[in-house]
Phi, psi and omega in degrees: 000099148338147163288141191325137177206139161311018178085046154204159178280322204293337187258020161241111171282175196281003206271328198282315161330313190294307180329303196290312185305332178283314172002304166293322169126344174272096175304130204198135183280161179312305183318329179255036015040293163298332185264273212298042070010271157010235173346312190282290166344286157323306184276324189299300200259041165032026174264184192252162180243097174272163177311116187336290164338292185307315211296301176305305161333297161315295166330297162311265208313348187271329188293307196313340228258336182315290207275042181219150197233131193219165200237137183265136162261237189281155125047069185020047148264150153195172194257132187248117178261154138277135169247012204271182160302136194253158155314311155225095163348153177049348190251007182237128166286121183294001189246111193236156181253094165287131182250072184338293195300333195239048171034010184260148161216159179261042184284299188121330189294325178312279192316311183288326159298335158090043179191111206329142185269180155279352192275311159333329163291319172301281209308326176293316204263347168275346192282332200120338197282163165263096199309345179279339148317353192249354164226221180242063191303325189272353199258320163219092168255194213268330196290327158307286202295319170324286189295344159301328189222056160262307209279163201266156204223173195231122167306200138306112191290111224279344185268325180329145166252168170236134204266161190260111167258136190229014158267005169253106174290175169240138175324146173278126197274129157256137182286172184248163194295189173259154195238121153270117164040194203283325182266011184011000000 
């Protein structure tokens, strides 16, 4: 039994986690103290641990998503002004439509990122929605890229040839005709 804590690691430090395992009899290094911090984290608050980059990514959209104003349409669209700073004044119009159910917006950034833009954020967090619902929260957390690239892989073997397929061709270029003048 871990020691009592308020439904966070933060009012249990790692020196007291360490205390209690030696207590018990188990020497355990900072690290592994930090990671189970970790873990212990997680299962209280049932999130996935994303990838830094994103995670810090998220935040900034979330402060952004403060200085936006938004309109309900149909069916979980709505219309988003940003009112923050834009990078060059006057050439990004600032009013976007988002479609909460079909993950778009027309910024464009939801989609090429595969990851809520801010007017998606405004609009999720004024609707109610939960933002790790809005992207592939478990495809990219740290516990995914672990289980993806943890296992041991074998280069290409320096001795191996490689066979020449010579049944795929590149296409043959036809020139295109020529055009005489207007009445040709």
């Amino acid at each position: 039994m871990l020691p009592a804590h308020d439904g966070s690691t933060a009012s249990m430090s790692g020196a007291a986690i360490r205390n209690f395992l030696k207590s018990k009899g188990a020497d355990v290094s900072a690290t592994s103290v930090s990671r189970m911090k970790q873990k212990i984290d997680d299962k209280i608050h049932g999130d996935l641990v994303e990838i830094p980059k994103l995670l810090e990514r998220r935040t900034d959209r979330q402060a952004a998503a403060d200085m936006c104003e938004f309109t309900p349409l149909l069916e979980g669209a709505y219309s988003v002004l940003f009112k923050g700073p834009v990078a060059i004044p006057g050439y990004v119009h600032p009013d976007r439509v988002v479609d909460l159910p079909a993950l778009e917006c027309t910024c464009g950034n939801w989609q090429d990122q595969m990851f809520p833009c801010v007017h998606a954020i405004c609009a999720a967090s004024k609707d109610g929605r939960r933002i790790e619902d809005l992207h592939d929260a478990k495809g990219m957390s740290i516990e995914h890229f672990r289980d993806t690239y943890t296992f041991k892989f074998l280069p290409w073997p320096t001795t191996a040839t490689l066979q020449r397929d010579d049944t795929i061709l590149p296409p043959q270029l036809e020139p295109t005709p020529e055009r005489i003048g207007k009445e040709g």
